[in-house]
Amino acid sequence: MRIISMMSLLALMSGPVAAASWQIGDNDGYGAGICDNCQHSFNGFTANYDGRSAAEMVATDGTQYTDTYSTAQPGFSPHGSETVATFSFTGLGNSWAVGHLEIDMADFQASTFGSVITTFNGITQNFAYNDGFPNTLIHFYTLTGSVIDSINATGELVITIDRNNSTDFYGFDYLKLSDIAAPVPEPETYAMLLVGLGLLGFANRRRMQKTVA
Ligand SMILES: [Ca+2]
Ligand SMILES: [Ca+2]
Ligand SMILES: [Ca+2]
């Protein structure tokens, strides 16, 4: 029984690790090394912050909207009069059954400064976050059936975030899409699980040796 349960645990672990993922932007703390689920250092005096690399500045998949503050806000963002940030995941194929998205975002204050309008492939999402100043937070999404259907129909996931006249200062570090329903374990977590399994096997062998003796 113990061997069977260990094998099923291994099978569970092999699923997420084999999953494919796509990322827009890099997880570098808004180009400023700000930790995840933490506090940022931007304020009204740095509302035109631009922490993008040269490659990020010329990107066209939406990376150009990451690592700035405030995103698509005329007078502050490097995108002129643009008020909609568009992030495009492409080449996704048409065999999706489930999907998971994570977005690292900073400083959403919808109830104070107005709410953005966000769509996934044209399907409206609830983005009325009140994470507060000066907080960064990674938000997680399990994609709905209609969003999955739209990915299979187009091979893409296009996310639009329309400022909708909001005066909120906010930013994005990165967006990560996976073809699974739950987050992929971090490499460190996976390594610890393997170490744990190894210790379990060792303990079992010791127990069996004792039983024989
Ligand atoms: Ca960057
Ligand atoms: Ca804000
Ligand atoms: Ca980044």
Tab-separated table of C-alpha atoms and ligand atoms in Angstrom:
chain	number	residue	atom	x	y	z
A	1	MET	CA	0.000	0.000	0.000
A	2	ARG	CA	2.812	2.324	0.924
A	3	ILE	CA	4.537	1.720	-2.421
A	4	ILE	CA	1.301	2.445	-4.285
A	5	SER	CA	0.736	5.715	-2.414
A	6	MET	CA	4.310	6.808	-3.087
A	7	MET	CA	3.882	6.014	-6.804
A	8	SER	CA	0.657	8.004	-6.978
A	9	LEU	CA	2.420	10.897	-5.270
A	10	LEU	CA	5.164	10.716	-7.886
A	11	ALA	CA	2.522	10.665	-10.633
A	12	LEU	CA	0.895	13.764	-9.165
A	13	MET	CA	4.254	15.506	-9.037
A	14	SER	CA	5.172	14.596	-12.605
A	15	GLY	CA	1.967	16.305	-13.921
A	16	PRO	CA	2.733	19.914	-12.932
A	17	VAL	CA	6.437	19.631	-13.766
A	18	ALA	CA	5.602	18.561	-17.335
A	19	ALA	CA	3.212	21.485	-17.751
A	20	ALA	CA	3.974	24.170	-20.282
A	21	SER	CA	4.098	27.812	-19.283
A	22	TRP	CA	4.378	31.162	-21.036
A	23	GLN	CA	5.527	34.416	-19.472
A	24	ILE	CA	5.253	38.083	-20.402
A	25	GLY	CA	7.763	40.295	-18.618
A	26	ASP	CA	10.327	39.075	-16.131
A	27	ASN	CA	10.016	38.452	-12.410
A	28	ASP	CA	12.584	41.064	-11.397
A	29	GLY	CA	10.500	43.052	-8.917
A	30	TYR	CA	9.411	45.801	-11.345
A	31	GLY	CA	13.014	46.233	-12.513
A	32	ALA	CA	13.831	47.411	-8.997
A	33	GLY	CA	14.240	44.137	-7.078
A	34	ILE	CA	11.026	44.636	-5.085
A	35	CYS	CA	10.024	41.411	-3.330
A	36	ASP	CA	6.807	39.507	-4.149
A	37	ASN	CA	3.718	40.279	-2.047
A	38	CYS	CA	5.629	43.100	-0.458
A	39	GLN	CA	5.809	46.899	-0.624
A	40	HIS	CA	7.083	49.029	-3.508
A	41	SER	CA	9.065	52.248	-3.318
A	42	PHE	CA	7.100	54.300	-5.870
A	43	ASN	CA	5.026	57.351	-5.001
A	44	GLY	CA	3.693	60.501	-6.612
A	45	PHE	CA	7.234	61.744	-7.196
A	46	THR	CA	8.213	58.594	-9.095
A	47	ALA	CA	4.892	58.064	-10.850
A	48	ASN	CA	6.742	58.080	-14.176
A	49	TYR	CA	9.125	55.314	-13.031
A	50	ASP	CA	10.521	53.253	-15.923
A	51	GLY	CA	12.565	50.199	-14.872
A	52	ARG	CA	12.467	48.419	-18.255
A	53	SER	CA	15.518	47.003	-19.991
A	54	ALA	CA	16.246	48.072	-23.593
A	55	ALA	CA	14.723	44.774	-24.837
A	56	GLU	CA	11.600	45.294	-22.743
A	57	MET	CA	11.109	48.788	-24.149
A	58	VAL	CA	10.885	47.510	-27.744
A	59	ALA	CA	8.809	44.395	-26.975
A	60	THR	CA	5.375	44.109	-28.581
A	61	ASP	CA	3.719	41.274	-26.587
A	62	GLY	CA	2.884	43.473	-23.590
A	63	THR	CA	6.298	43.257	-21.912
A	64	GLN	CA	6.611	46.944	-22.840
A	65	TYR	CA	3.886	47.700	-20.256
A	66	THR	CA	5.659	45.905	-17.390
A	67	ASP	CA	8.151	47.447	-14.965
A	68	THR	CA	6.656	50.935	-15.273
A	69	TYR	CA	4.595	53.062	-12.895
A	70	SER	CA	1.991	54.084	-13.703
A	71	THR	CA	0.829	51.720	-16.456
A	72	ALA	CA	-0.896	53.380	-19.442
A	73	GLN	CA	-1.569	56.572	-17.539
A	74	PRO	CA	-1.139	59.582	-19.868
A	75	GLY	CA	1.363	62.040	-18.449
A	76	PHE	CA	3.135	59.351	-16.422
A	77	SER	CA	3.634	56.188	-18.527
A	78	PRO	CA	6.087	56.098	-21.462
A	79	HIS	CA	3.203	55.228	-23.825
A	80	GLY	CA	1.924	58.698	-24.612
A	81	SER	CA	-1.852	58.943	-24.774
A	82	GLU	CA	-2.424	55.157	-24.647
A	83	THR	CA	-4.833	54.139	-21.908
A	84	VAL	CA	-5.096	50.391	-22.633
A	85	ALA	CA	-2.313	47.914	-21.846
A	86	THR	CA	-2.526	44.768	-23.999
A	87	PHE	CA	-0.714	41.523	-23.129
A	88	SER	CA	-0.694	38.814	-25.830
A	89	PHE	CA	0.164	35.156	-25.231
A	90	THR	CA	0.442	33.518	-28.664
A	91	GLY	CA	1.202	30.079	-30.101
A	92	LEU	CA	-0.867	28.337	-27.425
A	93	GLY	CA	-2.304	25.571	-29.646
A	94	ASN	CA	-5.848	24.254	-29.350
A	95	SER	CA	-5.775	21.402	-26.831
A	96	TRP	CA	-6.366	23.250	-23.591
A	97	ALA	CA	-8.529	21.607	-20.894
A	98	VAL	CA	-7.615	23.815	-17.923
A	99	GLY	CA	-5.477	26.896	-17.463
A	100	HIS	CA	-3.923	28.996	-14.752
A	101	LEU	CA	-2.672	32.550	-14.805
A	102	GLU	CA	-0.722	34.588	-12.298
A	103	ILE	CA	-0.173	38.341	-12.483
A	104	ASP	CA	2.197	40.258	-10.238
A	105	MET	CA	0.707	43.715	-9.830
A	106	ALA	CA	1.318	46.749	-7.670
A	107	ASP	CA	-0.846	49.214	-5.891
A	108	PHE	CA	-4.416	48.676	-7.128
A	109	GLN	CA	-6.912	51.012	-5.375
A	110	ALA	CA	-10.127	50.593	-7.351
A	111	SER	CA	-12.580	51.961	-4.807
A	112	THR	CA	-10.524	55.134	-4.271
A	113	PHE	CA	-9.405	56.050	-7.797
A	114	GLY	CA	-11.686	54.098	-10.134
A	115	SER	CA	-11.723	50.571	-11.526
A	116	VAL	CA	-10.033	49.317	-14.686
A	117	ILE	CA	-11.880	47.207	-17.282
A	118	THR	CA	-10.058	43.936	-17.934
A	119	THR	CA	-10.800	41.265	-20.523
A	120	PHE	CA	-9.353	37.815	-21.292
A	121	ASN	CA	-9.963	37.203	-25.035
A	122	GLY	CA	-12.770	39.744	-24.849
A	123	ILE	CA	-14.381	38.131	-21.794
A	124	THR	CA	-14.763	40.635	-18.950
A	125	GLN	CA	-12.990	39.854	-15.667
A	126	ASN	CA	-13.489	41.296	-12.198
A	127	PHE	CA	-10.395	43.407	-11.567
A	128	ALA	CA	-11.767	45.784	-8.924
A	129	TYR	CA	-8.855	45.196	-6.574
A	130	ASN	CA	-8.134	47.194	-3.458
A	131	ASP	CA	-4.665	45.918	-2.642
A	132	GLY	CA	-3.679	49.365	-1.359
A	133	PHE	CA	-0.680	51.628	-1.508
A	134	PRO	CA	2.203	50.707	-1.489
A	135	ASN	CA	1.519	46.975	-1.814
A	136	THR	CA	2.497	44.482	-4.493
A	137	LEU	CA	0.448	41.292	-4.783
A	138	ILE	CA	0.476	38.239	-7.045
A	139	HIS	CA	-3.091	37.459	-8.121
A	140	PHE	CA	-3.978	33.924	-9.280
A	141	TYR	CA	-6.691	32.955	-11.761
A	142	THR	CA	-8.122	29.609	-12.766
A	143	LEU	CA	-9.312	30.239	-16.311
A	144	THR	CA	-13.046	29.764	-16.854
A	145	GLY	CA	-14.466	27.340	-19.417
A	146	SER	CA	-15.336	30.148	-21.826
A	147	VAL	CA	-11.777	31.541	-21.686
A	148	ILE	CA	-10.382	28.027	-22.288
A	149	ASP	CA	-12.734	27.646	-25.287
A	150	SER	CA	-11.549	30.989	-26.676
A	151	ILE	CA	-7.882	29.912	-26.357
A	152	ASN	CA	-8.655	26.699	-28.251
A	153	ALA	CA	-10.452	28.711	-30.951
A	154	THR	CA	-7.672	31.268	-31.485
A	155	GLY	CA	-4.455	29.752	-30.076
A	156	GLU	CA	-4.031	32.969	-28.118
A	157	LEU	CA	-4.834	34.633	-24.824
A	158	VAL	CA	-5.067	38.404	-25.239
A	159	ILE	CA	-5.467	40.369	-22.012
A	160	THR	CA	-6.542	44.004	-22.172
A	161	ILE	CA	-6.439	46.309	-19.172
A	162	ASP	CA	-8.299	49.509	-19.946
A	163	ARG	CA	-7.603	52.340	-17.527
A	164	ASN	CA	-11.236	53.417	-17.959
A	165	ASN	CA	-10.487	56.988	-16.790
A	166	SER	CA	-9.120	55.635	-13.505
A	167	THR	CA	-6.510	57.927	-11.944
A	168	ASP	CA	-5.006	55.055	-9.972
A	169	PHE	CA	-1.218	54.625	-10.061
A	170	TYR	CA	-0.446	50.934	-10.617
A	171	GLY	CA	2.115	48.648	-12.202
A	172	PHE	CA	2.839	45.103	-13.434
A	173	ASP	CA	5.965	43.008	-12.938
A	174	TYR	CA	5.083	39.932	-15.038
A	175	LEU	CA	2.217	37.674	-16.201
A	176	LYS	CA	2.613	33.890	-16.287
A	177	LEU	CA	0.250	31.448	-18.006
A	178	SER	CA	0.252	27.655	-17.445
A	179	ASP	CA	-1.787	24.847	-18.998
A	180	ILE	CA	-2.633	23.412	-15.589
A	181	ALA	CA	-5.235	24.358	-12.986
A	182	ALA	CA	-2.828	25.106	-10.118
A	183	PRO	CA	0.548	26.843	-9.760
A	184	VAL	CA	3.677	24.952	-10.793
A	185	PRO	CA	5.749	24.143	-7.678
A	186	GLU	CA	8.917	26.185	-7.329
A	187	PRO	CA	12.102	24.165	-8.086
A	188	GLU	CA	13.077	24.427	-4.406
A	189	THR	CA	9.720	22.951	-3.318
A	190	TYR	CA	10.087	20.117	-5.829
A	191	ALA	CA	13.624	19.354	-4.608
A	192	MET	CA	12.396	19.291	-0.991
A	193	LEU	CA	9.607	16.870	-1.956
A	194	LEU	CA	12.158	14.570	-3.590
A	195	VAL	CA	14.397	14.736	-0.500
A	196	GLY	CA	11.332	13.972	1.641
A	197	LEU	CA	10.471	10.940	-0.500
A	198	GLY	CA	14.078	9.728	-0.285
A	199	LEU	CA	14.006	9.951	3.520
A	200	LEU	CA	10.668	8.120	3.578
A	201	GLY	CA	12.131	5.299	1.494
A	202	PHE	CA	15.208	5.141	3.741
A	203	ALA	CA	13.026	4.957	6.859
A	204	ASN	CA	10.945	2.165	5.309
A	205	ARG	CA	14.065	0.150	4.464
A	206	ARG	CA	15.322	0.596	8.036
A	207	ARG	CA	11.944	-0.559	9.379
A	208	MET	CA	11.937	-3.624	7.105
A	209	GLN	CA	15.516	-4.493	8.095
A	210	LYS	CA	14.526	-4.267	11.766
A	211	THR	CA	11.501	-6.504	11.138
A	212	VAL	CA	13.686	-9.109	9.431
A	213	ALA	CA	16.255	-8.917	12.221
B	1	CA	CA	12.549	43.787	-16.309
B	2	CA	CA	-2.526	52.938	-6.671
B	3	CA	CA	9.496	42.631	-14.423
